[in-house]
Amino acid sequence: MLKNKVALITGSTSGIGLGIARKFASMGATLAINGFGDVDEIQGIVTELSQTSNAPVKYYPTDMSDGDAIDAMMATIATELGAIDILVNSAGIQHVSPIEEFPTDKWNAIIAINLTSSFHTTRAVVGAMKSRGWARIINIASAHSLAASPYKSAYVAAKHGIAGLTKTIALETAEHGITVNAVSPGYVLTPLVSAQIPATAQARGITEEEVVRDVLLAAQPTKEFITIQDVAHTVAFLCEDAAKGITGTNISMDGGWTAK
Ligand code: NAD
């Protein structure tokens, strides 16, 4: 279904971004992947994705906190793979701290990676997307684009920002066959989250099941994680023709978190 479509997924060496890359590969897309990690592991990911998609897959190690580097990456992708049809902004980091102690460098990095990088990638692709008359931009936001939690000021500010950017670009591109949407998961069991469970259980003297239910998923009425595969499936649906009228939305996948 995505044969001959070129997709860039930022932050796709791990977690949700990698899940989306795998889904797109299964649909035959040409892929630009990005993110940090072990060189051999990333090479393995590229090989796996290209075998699945039977289409070109290239890795771009660009630091998504660096606007000039992003602009250069976007030009290189257009030259090496062709015009981008599908842009998924998924790169993200987190830092948890009370505002009085929040380090300036952490604030700046979160705003740069979780928000400003999407300005750079989007600005670079929209012109060509308009002239081609079909495109999808999907921003992986968060339940934190709609609701706050204490000690996550930069993350919540960046995610509320990406929700606003999504709506704005949707309006600017609405007559050009382009849809722009945010997908907002609650807690997803990415490697980062799962690694914390045993240590938290030990520190609190509770079972791993209790950590999941009473600590991690306290905000999530279903008490179940959102899966990477379900997020990827929703992103893939937004690429279908049947989703052409869905633009400017923020799709919650949070087990009821933001219904409260
Ligand atoms: P993850 O840590 O598994 O993946 C993050 C990806 O971003 C990795 O590929 C990493 O290398 C990349 N990245 C980080 N800093 C980068 C930089 N400076 N330049 C380039 N790449 C960089 O995390 P995840 O849980 O898959 O998160 C992906 C997105 O989903 C993020 O935007 C996050 O805010 C959002 N999200 C995650 C959850 C969750 O519970 N895991 C919930 C809602 C939203």
mmCIF file of C-alpha atoms and ligand atoms in Angstrom, residues 11-17 34-36 62-65 90-93 113 140-142 155 159 185-188 190 192-193, ligand 1:
data_model
loop_
_atom_site.group_PDB
_atom_site.id
_atom_site.type_symbol
_atom_site.label_atom_id
_atom_site.label_comp_id
_atom_site.label_asym_id
_atom_site.label_seq_id
_atom_site.Cartn_x
_atom_site.Cartn_y
_atom_site.Cartn_z
ATOM 1 C CA GLY A 11 13.615 8.828 16.175
ATOM 2 C CA SER A 12 13.104 5.428 14.537
ATOM 3 C CA THR A 13 15.998 3.452 15.990
ATOM 4 C CA SER A 14 13.904 2.546 19.041
ATOM 5 C CA GLY A 15 10.432 2.283 20.534
ATOM 6 C CA ILE A 16 7.437 3.831 18.790
ATOM 7 C CA GLY A 17 9.387 5.239 15.831
ATOM 8 C CA ASN A 34 16.892 8.439 12.133
ATOM 9 C CA GLY A 35 17.953 8.299 15.767
ATOM 10 C CA PHE A 36 20.835 7.293 17.980
ATOM 11 C CA THR A 62 21.238 13.532 12.407
ATOM 12 C CA ASP A 63 20.946 15.127 15.849
ATOM 13 C CA MET A 64 17.353 16.378 15.949
ATOM 14 C CA SER A 65 18.306 19.140 18.376
ATOM 15 C CA SER A 90 8.648 10.797 16.612
ATOM 16 C CA ALA A 91 12.065 11.718 18.071
ATOM 17 C CA GLY A 92 11.685 12.620 21.719
ATOM 18 C CA ILE A 93 13.307 12.703 25.122
ATOM 19 C CA ILE A 113 14.010 17.663 19.977
ATOM 20 C CA ILE A 140 3.732 11.577 17.704
ATOM 21 C CA ALA A 141 2.553 13.809 20.513
ATOM 22 C CA SER A 142 1.383 12.357 23.857
ATOM 23 C CA TYR A 155 7.827 17.846 27.988
ATOM 24 C CA LYS A 159 3.818 18.386 23.508
ATOM 25 C CA PRO A 185 -0.442 7.787 23.217
ATOM 26 C CA GLY A 186 -0.642 7.278 26.945
ATOM 27 C CA TYR A 187 2.031 4.998 28.420
ATOM 28 C CA VAL A 188 3.652 2.726 25.858
ATOM 29 C CA THR A 190 9.003 0.982 25.079
ATOM 30 C CA LEU A 192 12.933 2.760 28.167
ATOM 31 C CA VAL A 193 9.787 2.213 30.263
HETATM 32 P P1 NAD B 1 12.486 5.822 22.753
HETATM 33 O O1 NAD B 1 13.471 6.371 23.708
HETATM 34 O O2 NAD B 1 12.297 4.343 22.651
HETATM 35 O O3 NAD B 1 12.798 6.397 21.258
HETATM 36 C C1 NAD B 1 13.171 7.733 21.048
HETATM 37 C C2 NAD B 1 13.875 7.844 19.728
HETATM 38 O O4 NAD B 1 14.303 9.217 19.550
HETATM 39 C C3 NAD B 1 15.144 6.984 19.633
HETATM 40 O O5 NAD B 1 15.286 6.483 18.315
HETATM 41 C C4 NAD B 1 16.258 7.992 19.932
HETATM 42 O O6 NAD B 1 17.532 7.627 19.394
HETATM 43 C C5 NAD B 1 15.690 9.223 19.240
HETATM 44 N N1 NAD B 1 16.313 10.450 19.689
HETATM 45 C C6 NAD B 1 16.430 10.952 20.949
HETATM 46 N N2 NAD B 1 17.125 12.103 20.942
HETATM 47 C C7 NAD B 1 17.478 12.322 19.641
HETATM 48 C C8 NAD B 1 18.213 13.350 18.973
HETATM 49 N N3 NAD B 1 18.756 14.400 19.627
HETATM 50 N N4 NAD B 1 18.385 13.259 17.635
HETATM 51 C C9 NAD B 1 17.872 12.198 16.953
HETATM 52 N N5 NAD B 1 17.153 11.211 17.529
HETATM 53 C C10 NAD B 1 16.966 11.282 18.856
HETATM 54 O O7 NAD B 1 11.124 6.549 23.117
HETATM 55 P P2 NAD B 1 9.626 6.276 22.667
HETATM 56 O O8 NAD B 1 8.910 5.928 23.905
HETATM 57 O O9 NAD B 1 9.533 5.390 21.491
HETATM 58 O O10 NAD B 1 9.204 7.754 22.245
HETATM 59 C C11 NAD B 1 8.980 8.135 20.886
HETATM 60 C C12 NAD B 1 8.021 9.330 20.856
HETATM 61 O O11 NAD B 1 6.788 8.918 21.440
HETATM 62 C C13 NAD B 1 8.517 10.529 21.649
HETATM 63 O O12 NAD B 1 8.181 11.719 20.958
HETATM 64 C C14 NAD B 1 7.725 10.423 22.945
HETATM 65 O O13 NAD B 1 7.540 11.679 23.545
HETATM 66 C C15 NAD B 1 6.417 9.858 22.424
HETATM 67 N N6 NAD B 1 5.612 9.190 23.452
HETATM 68 C C16 NAD B 1 6.094 8.123 24.160
HETATM 69 C C17 NAD B 1 5.283 7.532 25.141
HETATM 70 C C18 NAD B 1 5.731 6.355 25.966
HETATM 71 O O14 NAD B 1 5.082 6.034 26.969
HETATM 72 N N7 NAD B 1 6.782 5.650 25.608
HETATM 73 C C19 NAD B 1 3.992 8.033 25.362
HETATM 74 C C20 NAD B 1 3.545 9.122 24.604
HETATM 75 C C21 NAD B 1 4.361 9.685 23.661
#
